[in-house]
Short mmCIF file of C-alpha atoms in Angstrom, two decimals:
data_model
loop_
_atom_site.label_atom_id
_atom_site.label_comp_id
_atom_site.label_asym_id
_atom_site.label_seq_id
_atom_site.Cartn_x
_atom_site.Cartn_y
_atom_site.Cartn_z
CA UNK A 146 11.98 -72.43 89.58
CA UNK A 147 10.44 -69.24 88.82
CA UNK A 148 12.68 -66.35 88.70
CA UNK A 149 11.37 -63.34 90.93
CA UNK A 150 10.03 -60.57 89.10
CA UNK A 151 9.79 -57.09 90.95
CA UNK A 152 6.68 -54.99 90.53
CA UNK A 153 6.50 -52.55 88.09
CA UNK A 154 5.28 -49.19 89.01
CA UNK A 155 3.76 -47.52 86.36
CA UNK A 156 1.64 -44.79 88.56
CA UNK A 157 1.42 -44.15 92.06
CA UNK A 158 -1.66 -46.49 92.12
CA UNK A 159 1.19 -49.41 91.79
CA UNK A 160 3.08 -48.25 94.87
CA UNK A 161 3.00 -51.10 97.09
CA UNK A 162 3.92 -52.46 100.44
CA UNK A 163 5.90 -55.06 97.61
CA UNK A 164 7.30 -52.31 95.35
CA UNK A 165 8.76 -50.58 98.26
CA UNK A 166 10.26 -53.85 99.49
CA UNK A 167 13.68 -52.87 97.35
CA UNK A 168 14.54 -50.06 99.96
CA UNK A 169 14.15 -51.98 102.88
CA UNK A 170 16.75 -54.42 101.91
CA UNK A 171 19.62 -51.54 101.18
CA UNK A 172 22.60 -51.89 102.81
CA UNK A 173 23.03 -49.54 105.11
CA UNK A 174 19.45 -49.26 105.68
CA UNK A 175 17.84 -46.13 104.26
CA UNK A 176 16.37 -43.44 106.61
CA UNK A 177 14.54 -41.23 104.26
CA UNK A 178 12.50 -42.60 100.76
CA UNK A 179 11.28 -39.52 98.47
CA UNK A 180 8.74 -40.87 96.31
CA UNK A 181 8.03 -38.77 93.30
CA UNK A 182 4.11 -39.40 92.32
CA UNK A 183 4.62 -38.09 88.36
CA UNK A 184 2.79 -34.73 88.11
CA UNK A 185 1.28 -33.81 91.49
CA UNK A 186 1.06 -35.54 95.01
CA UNK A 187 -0.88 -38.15 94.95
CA UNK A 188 -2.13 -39.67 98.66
CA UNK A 189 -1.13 -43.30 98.71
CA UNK A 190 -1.99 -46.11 101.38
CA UNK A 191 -1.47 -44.81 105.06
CA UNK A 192 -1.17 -48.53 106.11
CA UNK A 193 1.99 -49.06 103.94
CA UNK A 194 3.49 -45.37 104.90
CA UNK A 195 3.23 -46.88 108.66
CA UNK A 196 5.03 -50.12 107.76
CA UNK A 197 7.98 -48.36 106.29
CA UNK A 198 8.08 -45.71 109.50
CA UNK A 199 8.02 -49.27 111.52
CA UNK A 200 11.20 -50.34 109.71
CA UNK A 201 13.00 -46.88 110.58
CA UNK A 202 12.52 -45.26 107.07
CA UNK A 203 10.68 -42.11 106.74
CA UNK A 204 8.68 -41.61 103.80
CA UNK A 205 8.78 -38.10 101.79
CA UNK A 206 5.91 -37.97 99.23
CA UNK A 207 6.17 -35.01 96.60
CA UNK A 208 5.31 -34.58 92.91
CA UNK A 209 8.79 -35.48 91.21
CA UNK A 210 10.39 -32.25 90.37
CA UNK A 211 10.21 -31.58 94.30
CA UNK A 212 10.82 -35.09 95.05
CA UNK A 213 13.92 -34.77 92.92
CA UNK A 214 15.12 -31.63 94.65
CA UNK A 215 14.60 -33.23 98.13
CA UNK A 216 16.63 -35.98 97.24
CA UNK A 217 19.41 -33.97 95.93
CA UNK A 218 18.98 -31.58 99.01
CA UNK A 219 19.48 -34.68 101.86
CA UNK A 220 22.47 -36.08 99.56
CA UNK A 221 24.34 -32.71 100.17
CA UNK A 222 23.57 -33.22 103.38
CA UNK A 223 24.94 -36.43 104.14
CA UNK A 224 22.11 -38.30 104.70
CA UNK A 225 21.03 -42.16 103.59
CA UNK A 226 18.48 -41.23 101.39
CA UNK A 227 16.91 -43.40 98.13
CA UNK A 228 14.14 -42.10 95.82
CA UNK A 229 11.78 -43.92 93.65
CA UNK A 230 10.51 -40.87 91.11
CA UNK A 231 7.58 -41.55 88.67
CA UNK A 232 8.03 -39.81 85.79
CA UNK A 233 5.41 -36.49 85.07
#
């Protein structure tokens, strides 16, 4: 057997309906994803941003440094939040 590999995001042209598949498996289930895009905000598939609103997670996207101060923003406020940050 074939171990599974998870996809590597290098840039936010790797973000995938499979890459996000990680936070839609947490226990408890997420309600907020900040996705840091590197350097700037970068539009990614609308398709995919629907899917994760249709599994009750809301998708924040930001450049990272913002994406990083979201996060750290809901987390003082008590909310179930996850990030995936590309570095800028």
């Amino acid at each position: 057997a074939t171990p599974a590999v998870s996809p590597q995001v290098g840039s936010h042209r790797d973000i995938s309906h499979e890459s996000l598949s990680l936070f839609r498996l947490l226990e408890p289930q997420i309600e907020i994803l900040v996705l840091g895009t590197g350097d700037r905000v970068e539009r990614l598939n609308p398709a995919m941003l629907k899917q994760m609103r249709n599994c009750g997670i809301a998708v924040e996207v930001q450049d990272t440094a913002n994406a990083c101060a979201t996060f750290n923003f809901l987390m003082n406020e008590r909310r179930v939040v996850a990030a995936g940050l590309i570095p800028p």
